[in-house]
Coordinates of C-alpha atoms and ligand atoms in Angstrom, one line a residue:
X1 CA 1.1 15.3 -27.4
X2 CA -1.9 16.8 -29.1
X3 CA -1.9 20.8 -29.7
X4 CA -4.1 21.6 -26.8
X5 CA -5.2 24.7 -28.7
X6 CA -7.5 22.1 -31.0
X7 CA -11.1 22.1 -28.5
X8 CA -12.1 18.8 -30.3
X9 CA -10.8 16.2 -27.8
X10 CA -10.4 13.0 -29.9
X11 CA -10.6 9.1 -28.8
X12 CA -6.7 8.4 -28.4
X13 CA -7.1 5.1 -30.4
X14 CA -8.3 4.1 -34.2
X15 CA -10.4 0.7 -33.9
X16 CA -8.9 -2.4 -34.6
X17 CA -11.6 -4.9 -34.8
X18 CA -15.5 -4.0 -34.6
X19 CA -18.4 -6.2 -33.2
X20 CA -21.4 -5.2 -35.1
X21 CA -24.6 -3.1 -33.2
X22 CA -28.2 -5.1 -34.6
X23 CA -30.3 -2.6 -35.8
X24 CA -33.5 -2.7 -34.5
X25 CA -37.0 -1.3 -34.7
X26 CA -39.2 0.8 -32.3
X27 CA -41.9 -2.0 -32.3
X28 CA -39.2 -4.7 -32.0
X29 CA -37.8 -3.1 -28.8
X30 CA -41.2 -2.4 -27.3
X31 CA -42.2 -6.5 -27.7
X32 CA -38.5 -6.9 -26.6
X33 CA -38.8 -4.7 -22.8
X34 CA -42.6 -6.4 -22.6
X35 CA -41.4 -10.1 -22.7
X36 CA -38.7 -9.0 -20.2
X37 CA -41.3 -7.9 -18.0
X38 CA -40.3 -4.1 -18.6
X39 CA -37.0 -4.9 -16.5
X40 CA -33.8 -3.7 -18.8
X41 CA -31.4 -6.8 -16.5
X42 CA -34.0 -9.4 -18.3
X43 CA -33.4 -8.2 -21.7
X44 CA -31.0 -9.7 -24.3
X45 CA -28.0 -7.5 -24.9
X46 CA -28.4 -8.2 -28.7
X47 CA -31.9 -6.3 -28.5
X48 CA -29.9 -3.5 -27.1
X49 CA -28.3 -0.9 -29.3
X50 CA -26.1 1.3 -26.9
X51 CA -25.4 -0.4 -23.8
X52 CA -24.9 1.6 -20.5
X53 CA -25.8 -0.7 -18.1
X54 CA -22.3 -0.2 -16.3
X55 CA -19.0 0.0 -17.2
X56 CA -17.9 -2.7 -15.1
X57 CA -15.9 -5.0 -17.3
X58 CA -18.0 -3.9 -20.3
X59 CA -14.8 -2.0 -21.9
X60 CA -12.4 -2.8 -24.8
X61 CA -9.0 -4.2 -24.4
X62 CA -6.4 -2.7 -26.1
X63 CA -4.2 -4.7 -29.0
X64 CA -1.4 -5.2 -26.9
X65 CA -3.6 -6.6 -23.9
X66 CA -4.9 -8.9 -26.4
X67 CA -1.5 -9.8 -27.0
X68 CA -0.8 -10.4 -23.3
X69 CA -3.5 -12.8 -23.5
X70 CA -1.7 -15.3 -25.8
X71 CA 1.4 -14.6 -23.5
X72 CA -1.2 -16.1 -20.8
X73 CA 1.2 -19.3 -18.8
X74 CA -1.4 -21.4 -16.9
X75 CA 1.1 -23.0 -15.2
X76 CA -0.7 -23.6 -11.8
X77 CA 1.9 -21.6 -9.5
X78 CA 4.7 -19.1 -10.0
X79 CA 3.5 -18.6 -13.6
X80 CA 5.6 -15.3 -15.4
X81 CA 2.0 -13.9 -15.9
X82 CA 1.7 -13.9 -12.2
X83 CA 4.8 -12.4 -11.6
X84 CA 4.0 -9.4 -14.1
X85 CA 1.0 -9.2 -12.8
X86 CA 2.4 -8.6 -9.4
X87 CA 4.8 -6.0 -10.3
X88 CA 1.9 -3.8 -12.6
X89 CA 0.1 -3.7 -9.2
X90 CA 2.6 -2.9 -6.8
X91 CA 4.4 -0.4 -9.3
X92 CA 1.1 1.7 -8.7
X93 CA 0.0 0.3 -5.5
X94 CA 3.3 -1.0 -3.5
X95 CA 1.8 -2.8 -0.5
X96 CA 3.8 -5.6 0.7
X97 CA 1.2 -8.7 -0.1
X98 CA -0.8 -8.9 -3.2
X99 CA -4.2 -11.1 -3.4
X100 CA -5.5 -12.0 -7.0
X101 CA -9.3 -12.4 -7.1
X102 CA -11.8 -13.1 -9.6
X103 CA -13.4 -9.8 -9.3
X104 CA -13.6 -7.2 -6.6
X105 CA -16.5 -8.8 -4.3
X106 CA -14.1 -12.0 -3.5
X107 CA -11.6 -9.0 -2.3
X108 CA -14.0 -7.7 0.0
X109 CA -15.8 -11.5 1.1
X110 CA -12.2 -12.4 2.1
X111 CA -11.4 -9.3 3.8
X112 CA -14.9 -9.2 5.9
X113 CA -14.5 -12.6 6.6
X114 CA -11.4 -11.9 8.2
X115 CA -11.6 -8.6 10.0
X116 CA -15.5 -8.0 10.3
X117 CA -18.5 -10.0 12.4
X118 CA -21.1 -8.9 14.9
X119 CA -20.3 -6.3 16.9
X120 CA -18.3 -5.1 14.6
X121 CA -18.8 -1.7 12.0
X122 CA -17.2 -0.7 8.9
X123 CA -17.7 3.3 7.6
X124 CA -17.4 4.1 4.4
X125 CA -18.0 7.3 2.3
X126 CA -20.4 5.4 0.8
X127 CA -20.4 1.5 0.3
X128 CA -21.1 0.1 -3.0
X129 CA -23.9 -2.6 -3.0
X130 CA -21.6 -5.8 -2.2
X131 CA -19.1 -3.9 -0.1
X132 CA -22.3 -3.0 1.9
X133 CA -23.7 -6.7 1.3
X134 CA -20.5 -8.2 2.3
X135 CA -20.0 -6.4 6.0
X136 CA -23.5 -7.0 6.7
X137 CA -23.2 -10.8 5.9
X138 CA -20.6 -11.2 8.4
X139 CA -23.0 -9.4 11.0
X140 CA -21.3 -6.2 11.2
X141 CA -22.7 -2.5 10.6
X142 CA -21.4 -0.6 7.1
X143 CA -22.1 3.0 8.0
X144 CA -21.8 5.4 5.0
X145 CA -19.8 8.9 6.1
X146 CA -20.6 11.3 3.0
X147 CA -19.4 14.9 3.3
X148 CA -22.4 17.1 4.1
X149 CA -23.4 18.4 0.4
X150 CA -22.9 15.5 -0.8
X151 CA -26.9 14.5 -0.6
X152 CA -28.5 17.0 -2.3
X153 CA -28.1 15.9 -6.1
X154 CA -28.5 19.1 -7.7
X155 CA -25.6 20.7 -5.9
X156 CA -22.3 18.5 -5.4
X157 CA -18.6 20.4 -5.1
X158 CA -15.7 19.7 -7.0
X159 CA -15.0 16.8 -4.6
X160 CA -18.5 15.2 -3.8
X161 CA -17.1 12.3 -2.9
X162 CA -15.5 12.8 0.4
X163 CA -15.7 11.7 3.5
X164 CA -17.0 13.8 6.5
X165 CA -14.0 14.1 8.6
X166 CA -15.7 15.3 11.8
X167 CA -18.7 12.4 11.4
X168 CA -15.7 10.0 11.0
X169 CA -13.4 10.9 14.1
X170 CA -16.4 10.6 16.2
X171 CA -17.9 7.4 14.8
X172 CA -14.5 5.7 16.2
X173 CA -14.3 7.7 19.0
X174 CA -17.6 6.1 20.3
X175 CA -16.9 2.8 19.1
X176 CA -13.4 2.3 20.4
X177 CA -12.0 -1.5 19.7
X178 CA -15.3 -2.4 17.1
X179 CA -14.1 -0.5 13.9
X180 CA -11.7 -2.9 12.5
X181 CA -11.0 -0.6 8.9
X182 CA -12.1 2.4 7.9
X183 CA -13.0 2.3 3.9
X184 CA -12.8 5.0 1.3
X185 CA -14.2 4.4 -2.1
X186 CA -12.4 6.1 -5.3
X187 CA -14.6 7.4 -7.2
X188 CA -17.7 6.9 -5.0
X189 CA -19.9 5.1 -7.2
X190 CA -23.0 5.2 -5.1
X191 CA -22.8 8.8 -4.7
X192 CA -22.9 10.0 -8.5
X193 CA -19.4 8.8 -9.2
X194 CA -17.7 11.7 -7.8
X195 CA -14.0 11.9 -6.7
X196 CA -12.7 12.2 -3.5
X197 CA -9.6 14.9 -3.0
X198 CA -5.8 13.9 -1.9
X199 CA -6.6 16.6 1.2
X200 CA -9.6 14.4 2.3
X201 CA -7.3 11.2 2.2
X202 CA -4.9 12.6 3.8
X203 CA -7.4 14.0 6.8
X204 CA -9.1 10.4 7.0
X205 CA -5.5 9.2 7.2
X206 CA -4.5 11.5 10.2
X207 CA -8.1 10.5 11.7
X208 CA -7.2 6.8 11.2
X209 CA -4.0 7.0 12.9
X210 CA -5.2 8.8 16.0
X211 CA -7.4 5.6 16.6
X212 CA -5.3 3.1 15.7
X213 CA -7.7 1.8 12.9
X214 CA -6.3 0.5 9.4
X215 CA -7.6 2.5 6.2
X216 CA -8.5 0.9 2.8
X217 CA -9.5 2.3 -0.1
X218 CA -12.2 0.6 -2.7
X219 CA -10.0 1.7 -5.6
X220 CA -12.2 0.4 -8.4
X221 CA -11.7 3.5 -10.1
X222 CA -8.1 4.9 -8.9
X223 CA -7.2 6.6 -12.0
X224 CA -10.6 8.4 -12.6
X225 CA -10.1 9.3 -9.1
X226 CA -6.7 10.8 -9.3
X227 CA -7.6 12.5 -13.0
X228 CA -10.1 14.2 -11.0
X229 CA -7.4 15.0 -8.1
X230 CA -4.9 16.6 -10.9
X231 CA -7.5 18.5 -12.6
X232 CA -9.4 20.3 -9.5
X233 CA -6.7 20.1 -6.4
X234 CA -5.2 22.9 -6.1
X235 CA -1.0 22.4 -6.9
X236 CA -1.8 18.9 -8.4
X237 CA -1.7 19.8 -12.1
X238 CA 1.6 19.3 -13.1
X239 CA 1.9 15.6 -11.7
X240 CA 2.3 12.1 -13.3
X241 CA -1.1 10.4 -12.7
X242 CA 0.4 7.6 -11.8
X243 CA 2.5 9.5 -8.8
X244 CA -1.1 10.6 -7.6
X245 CA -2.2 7.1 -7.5
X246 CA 1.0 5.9 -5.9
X247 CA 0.4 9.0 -2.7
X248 CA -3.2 7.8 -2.6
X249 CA -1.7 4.3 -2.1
X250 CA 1.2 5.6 0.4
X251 CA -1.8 7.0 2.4
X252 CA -3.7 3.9 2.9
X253 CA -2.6 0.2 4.6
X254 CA -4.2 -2.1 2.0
X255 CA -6.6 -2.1 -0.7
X256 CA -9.9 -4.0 -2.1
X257 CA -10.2 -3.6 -6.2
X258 CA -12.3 -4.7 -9.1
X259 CA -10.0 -5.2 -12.4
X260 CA -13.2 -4.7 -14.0
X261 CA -13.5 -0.9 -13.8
X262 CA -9.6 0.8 -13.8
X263 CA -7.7 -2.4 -14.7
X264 CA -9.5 -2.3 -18.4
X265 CA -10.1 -5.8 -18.4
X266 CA -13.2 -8.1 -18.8
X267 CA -13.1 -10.0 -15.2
X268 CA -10.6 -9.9 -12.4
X269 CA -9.9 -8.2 -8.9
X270 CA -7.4 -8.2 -6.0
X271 CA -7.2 -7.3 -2.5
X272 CA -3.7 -5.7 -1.1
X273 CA -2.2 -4.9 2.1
X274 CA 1.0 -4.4 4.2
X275 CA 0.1 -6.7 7.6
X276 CA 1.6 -10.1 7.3
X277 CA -1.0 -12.0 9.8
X278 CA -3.6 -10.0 8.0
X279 CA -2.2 -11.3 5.0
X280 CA -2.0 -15.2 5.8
X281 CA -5.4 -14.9 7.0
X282 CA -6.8 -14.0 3.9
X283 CA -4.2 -16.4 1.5
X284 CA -6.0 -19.3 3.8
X285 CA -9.3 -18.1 3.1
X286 CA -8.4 -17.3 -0.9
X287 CA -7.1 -21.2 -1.3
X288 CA -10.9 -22.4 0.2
X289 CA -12.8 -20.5 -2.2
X290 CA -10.7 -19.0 -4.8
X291 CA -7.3 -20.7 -5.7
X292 CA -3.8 -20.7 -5.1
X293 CA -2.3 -17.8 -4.3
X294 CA -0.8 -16.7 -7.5
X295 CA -3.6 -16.5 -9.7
X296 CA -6.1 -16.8 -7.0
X297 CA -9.4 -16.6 -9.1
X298 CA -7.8 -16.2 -12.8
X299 CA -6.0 -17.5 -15.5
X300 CA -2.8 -16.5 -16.4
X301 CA -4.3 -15.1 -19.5
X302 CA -6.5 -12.7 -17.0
X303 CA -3.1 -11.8 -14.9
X304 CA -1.8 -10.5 -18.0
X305 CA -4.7 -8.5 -19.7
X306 CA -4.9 -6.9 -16.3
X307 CA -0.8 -5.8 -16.0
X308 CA -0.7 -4.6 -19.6
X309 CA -4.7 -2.5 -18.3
X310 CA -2.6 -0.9 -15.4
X311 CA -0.2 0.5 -17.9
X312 CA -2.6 1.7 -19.9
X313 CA -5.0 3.3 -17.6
X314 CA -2.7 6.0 -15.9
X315 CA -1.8 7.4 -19.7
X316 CA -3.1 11.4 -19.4
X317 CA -4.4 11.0 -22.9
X318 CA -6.5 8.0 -22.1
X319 CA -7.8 9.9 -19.1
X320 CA -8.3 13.3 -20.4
X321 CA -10.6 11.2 -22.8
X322 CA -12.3 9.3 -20.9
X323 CA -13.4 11.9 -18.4
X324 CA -14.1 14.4 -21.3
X325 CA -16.2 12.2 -23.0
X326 CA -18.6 11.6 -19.3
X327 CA -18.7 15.4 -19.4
X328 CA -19.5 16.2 -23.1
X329 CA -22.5 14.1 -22.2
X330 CA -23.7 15.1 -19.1
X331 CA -23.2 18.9 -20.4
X332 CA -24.6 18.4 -23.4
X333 CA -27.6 16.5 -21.2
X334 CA -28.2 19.9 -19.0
X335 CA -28.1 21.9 -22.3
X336 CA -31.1 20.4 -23.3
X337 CA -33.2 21.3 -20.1
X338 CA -32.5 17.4 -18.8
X339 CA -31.8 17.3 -15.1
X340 CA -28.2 15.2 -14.2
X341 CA -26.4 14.8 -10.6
X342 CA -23.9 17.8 -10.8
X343 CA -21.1 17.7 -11.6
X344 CA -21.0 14.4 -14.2
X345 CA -19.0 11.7 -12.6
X346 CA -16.1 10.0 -13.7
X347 CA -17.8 6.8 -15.0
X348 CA -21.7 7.9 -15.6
X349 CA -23.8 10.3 -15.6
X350 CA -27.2 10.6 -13.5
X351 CA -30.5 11.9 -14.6
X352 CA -33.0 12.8 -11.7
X353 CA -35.9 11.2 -13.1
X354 CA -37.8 12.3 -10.2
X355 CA -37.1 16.2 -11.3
X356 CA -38.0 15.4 -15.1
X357 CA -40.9 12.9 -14.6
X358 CA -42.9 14.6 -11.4
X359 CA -46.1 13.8 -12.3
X360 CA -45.3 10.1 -11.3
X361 CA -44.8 9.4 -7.8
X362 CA -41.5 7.8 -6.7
X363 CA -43.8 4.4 -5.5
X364 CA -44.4 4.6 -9.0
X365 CA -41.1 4.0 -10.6
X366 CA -40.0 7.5 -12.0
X367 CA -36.5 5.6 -13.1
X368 CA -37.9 2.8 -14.3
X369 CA -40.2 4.8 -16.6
X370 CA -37.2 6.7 -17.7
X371 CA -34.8 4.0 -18.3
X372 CA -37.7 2.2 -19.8
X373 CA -38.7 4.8 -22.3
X374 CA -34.9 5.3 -23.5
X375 CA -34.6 1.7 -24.8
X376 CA -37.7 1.7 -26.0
X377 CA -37.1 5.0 -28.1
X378 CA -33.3 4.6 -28.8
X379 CA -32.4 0.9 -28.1
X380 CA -30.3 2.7 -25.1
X381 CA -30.2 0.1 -21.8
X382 CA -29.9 1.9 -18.4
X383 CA -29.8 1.7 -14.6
X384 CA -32.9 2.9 -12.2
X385 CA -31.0 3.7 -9.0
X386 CA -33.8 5.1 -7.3
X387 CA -36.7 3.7 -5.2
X388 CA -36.8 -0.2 -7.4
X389 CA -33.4 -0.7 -6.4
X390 CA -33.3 1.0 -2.7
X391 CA -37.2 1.4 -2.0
X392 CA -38.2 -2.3 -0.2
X393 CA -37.3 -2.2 3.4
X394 CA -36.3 -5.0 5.4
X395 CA -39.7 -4.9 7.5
X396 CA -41.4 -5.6 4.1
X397 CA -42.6 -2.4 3.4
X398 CA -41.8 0.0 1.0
X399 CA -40.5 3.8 0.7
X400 CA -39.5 5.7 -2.0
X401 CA -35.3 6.3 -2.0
X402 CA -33.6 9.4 -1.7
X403 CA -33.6 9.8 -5.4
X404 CA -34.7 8.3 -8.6
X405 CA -31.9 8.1 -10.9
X406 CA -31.1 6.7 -14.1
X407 CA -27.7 5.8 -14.7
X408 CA -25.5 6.4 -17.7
X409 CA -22.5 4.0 -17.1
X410 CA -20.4 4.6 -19.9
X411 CA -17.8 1.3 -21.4
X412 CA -14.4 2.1 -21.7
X413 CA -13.2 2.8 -24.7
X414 CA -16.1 1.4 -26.3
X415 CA -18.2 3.8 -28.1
X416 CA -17.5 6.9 -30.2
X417 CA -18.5 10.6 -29.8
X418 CA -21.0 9.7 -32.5
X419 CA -23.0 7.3 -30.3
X420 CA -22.4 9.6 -27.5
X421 CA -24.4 12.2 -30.2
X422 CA -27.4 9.3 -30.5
X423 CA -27.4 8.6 -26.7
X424 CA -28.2 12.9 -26.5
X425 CA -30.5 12.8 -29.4
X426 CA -32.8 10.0 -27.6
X427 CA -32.4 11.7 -24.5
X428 CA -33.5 14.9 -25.9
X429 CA -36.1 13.1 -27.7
X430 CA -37.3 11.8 -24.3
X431 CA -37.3 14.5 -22.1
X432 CA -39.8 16.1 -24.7
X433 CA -42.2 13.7 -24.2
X434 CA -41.9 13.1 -20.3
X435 CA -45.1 14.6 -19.4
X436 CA -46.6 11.7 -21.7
X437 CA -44.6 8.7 -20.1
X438 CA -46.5 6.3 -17.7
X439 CA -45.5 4.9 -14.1
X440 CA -45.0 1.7 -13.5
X441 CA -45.8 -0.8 -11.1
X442 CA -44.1 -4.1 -9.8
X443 CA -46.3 -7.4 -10.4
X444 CA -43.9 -9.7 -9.1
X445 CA -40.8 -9.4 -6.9
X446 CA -38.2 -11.5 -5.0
X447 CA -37.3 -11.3 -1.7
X448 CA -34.0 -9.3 -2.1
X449 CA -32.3 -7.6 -4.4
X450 CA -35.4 -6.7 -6.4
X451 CA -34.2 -4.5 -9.0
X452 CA -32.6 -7.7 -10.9
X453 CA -35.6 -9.6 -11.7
X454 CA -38.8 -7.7 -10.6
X455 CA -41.3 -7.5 -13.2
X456 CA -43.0 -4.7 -14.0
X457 CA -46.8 -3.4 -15.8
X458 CA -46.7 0.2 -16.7
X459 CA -50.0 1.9 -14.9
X460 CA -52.9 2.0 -17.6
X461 CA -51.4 -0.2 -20.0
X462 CA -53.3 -3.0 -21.8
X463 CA -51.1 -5.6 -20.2
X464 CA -51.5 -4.6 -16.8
X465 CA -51.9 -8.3 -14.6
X466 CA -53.5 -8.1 -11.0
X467 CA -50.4 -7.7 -8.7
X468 CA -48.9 -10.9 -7.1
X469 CA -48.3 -10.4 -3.4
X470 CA -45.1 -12.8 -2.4
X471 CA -44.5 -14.4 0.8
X472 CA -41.1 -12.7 2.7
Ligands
PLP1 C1 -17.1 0.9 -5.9 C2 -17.2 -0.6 -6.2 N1 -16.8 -1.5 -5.3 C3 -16.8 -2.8 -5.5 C4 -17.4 -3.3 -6.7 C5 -17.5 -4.8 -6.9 O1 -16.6 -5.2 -7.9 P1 -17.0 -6.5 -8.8 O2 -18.2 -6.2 -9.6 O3 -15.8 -6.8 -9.6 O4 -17.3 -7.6 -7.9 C6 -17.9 -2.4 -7.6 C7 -18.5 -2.9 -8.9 O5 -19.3 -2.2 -9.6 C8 -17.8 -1.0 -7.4 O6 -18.3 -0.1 -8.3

């Protein structure tokens, strides 16, 4: 245990192998983002220098998961690496059935598929994109149940993920017999990353039980989540992590996850719960699209990176890193006059865009011009969340979001303080020059899910083609 005297929070690992960064030039990158069509998905990741993208499955394994790996059996069922996959979940998450997926949207397609449809409606705090995508599929409603506060991006609490209790109770008290589960998402990645408390679980819990609705929890990022719980909850600082995670689990009937995010691996998921039928169900369903049921959508190789991840994850060193290192940035971000969503998640931090670009108009890409201008100064790839990703409605037109954002997703364990120091440089360097940075505007876009392969012309700019109208 380090002197906690020492302010200087260090990475709790040395490196072991390195993958090299290519250097590259301001004028390389600027022919780079236009050939992409100034979309940051449609670059090559070599061109990129710091990648923040997301952290989802983006991190480093450790030596001894790369161990696991050659421990991989592929025998096609009842492998050991199932079997120790199986007892690394339920050791942290002890439902009765476990369901290995190849990543945590297969959880939730089996899941909706079984318990969802019209007439049906699923509340959330707030859904992620293919939780969201995945209930509506099916025909039912996702309603998101955010704790009041929660919207205004300048001013979250020390649990801004939550869900509104009193929203919630009502929601199933006028929809008796249609709400087959109630979700909650740890942390709540659509809503700035922020955590959601062991009271608030424990109040959707009562809430569940007086309707007779199951609860499930997202738990993508469980042990972010219950870091958070033992740092700000009042009488949770002397706890084990992993006895927080295990009363989060207690509290809930079954679980969607992406291996991706808290299981510290590259690819994998799994969906948990205690109802038998519930549980044959979704095996059926898993053998059509996934596999058999014990490895589901992996190799054994995959089962065992992720059970040697679960170990890892819950280690208070790890964690007091990992969360420190998503606040030195964001605070370091506000000390130089940038404007973040307060207080920095657990995964990413958020820049309002719209508060440091307001001379261009949210229907004129504040993010994008951001996230645009930081790769092209620094080599740094980013997410718009703002009105590209959220702004098309499904009548065809177009509003601006709640927010523009730009998304910091930080890897784990994957860069050092001293990239964390360029990233804050560049930003700096950005924000200086905001006043100068143009809009942007879309010349060609796909039906859905524009955000991924839009292309864009920035306003004024030599390169500007006429705008392509599609056909929905
Ligand atoms: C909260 C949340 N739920 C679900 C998912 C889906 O997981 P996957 O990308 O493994 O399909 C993600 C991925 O980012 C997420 O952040």
């Amino acid at each position: 245990m380090l002197r906690m005297s020492f302010r200087t929070i260090i990475e709790p690992f040395r490196i072991h192998s390195v993958e090299p960064l290519r250097m590259t030039t301001e004028a390389d990158r600027q022919q780079a983002v236009r050939t992409a069509g100034y979309n940051l998905f449609s670059l090559r990741s070599q061109d990129v220098l710091i990648d923040l993208l997301t952290d989802s499955g983006t991190g480093a394994m450790s030596r001894d998961q790369w161990a696991g790996i050659q421990h991989g059996d592929e025998s096609y069922a009842g492998s050991p690496s199932w079997f120790r996959f199986l007892e690394s979940v339920q050791d942290l998450f002890p439902f009765k059935h476990v369901i290995p997926t190849h990543q945590g949207r297969a959880a939730e397609k089996i899941l909706f598929t079984a318990v969802a449809g019209p007439g049906k409606a699923v509340p959330n705090n707030t859904h992620f994109d293919t939780t969201r995508a995945n209930v509506e599929f099916t025909g039912a409603e996702a309603v998101d149940l955010v704790a009041a506060g929660g919207g205004d991006p300048s001013a979250l609490p020390a649990f801004g993920g939550n869900m509104d209790i009193e929203r919630l109770d009502a929601f199933l008290r006028g929809r008796p017999g249609s709400v087959p589960v109630v979700f909650v998402t740890v942390t709540n990645n659509s809503h700035g990353g922020q955590p959601v408390s062991l009271a608030n679980l424990r109040d959707v819990r009562a809430v569940c039980d007086r309707h007779g609705v199951p609860l499930f929890l997202d738990a993508c990022r469980f042990a972010e989540n219950a870091w958070f719980i033992r740092e700000r909850e009042s009488g949770q600082q002397s706890r084990e992590v992993r006895d927080i995670v295990r009363e989060m689990a207690s509290l809930a009937d079954g679980m969607t996850m992406s291996a991706k995010k808290d299981g510290l691996a590259n690819i994998g998921g799994w969906l948990a719960m205690n109802d038998d039928e519930l549980a044959a169900t979704c095996r059926n369903l898993l053998i059509l699209t996934e596999g058999f049921p014990t490895y589901g959508g992996l190799a054994g190789r995959d089962l065992e990176a992720i059970a040697q991840g679960l170990e890892e994850v819950v280690q208070h060193d790890y964690l007091r890193y990992r969360i420190r290192s998503t606040g030195y940035l964001g605070e370091a971000l506000v000390r130089l006059g940038v404007p973040i969503v307060q207080p920095p998640g657990g995964h990413a931090v958020y820049i309002d865009a719209r508060s440091l670009l307001p001379h261009i108009p949210p229907l004129r890409y504040p993010g994008q011009a951001l996230a645009v201008a930081l790769y092209e100064t620094g080599g740094i790839r980013s997410c718009e969340v703002g009105t590209v990703m959220f702004g098309r409605q499904s009548d065809g037109s177009e509003q601006p979001a709640e927010a523009d954002l730009v998304r910091l997703a930080i890897p784990r364990r994957t860069y050092t303080q001293s990239h964390m120091d360029y990233v804050i440089e560049v930003c700096g360097e950005v924000s200086t020059r905001a006043a100068e940075l143009p809009g942007y505007r879309i010349v060609e876009e796909p039906p859905m899910l524009r955000h991924f392969t839009a292309r864009f012309a920035p306003i004024g700019g030599d390169d500007e083609p006429p705008a392509i109208t599609l056909d929905r």
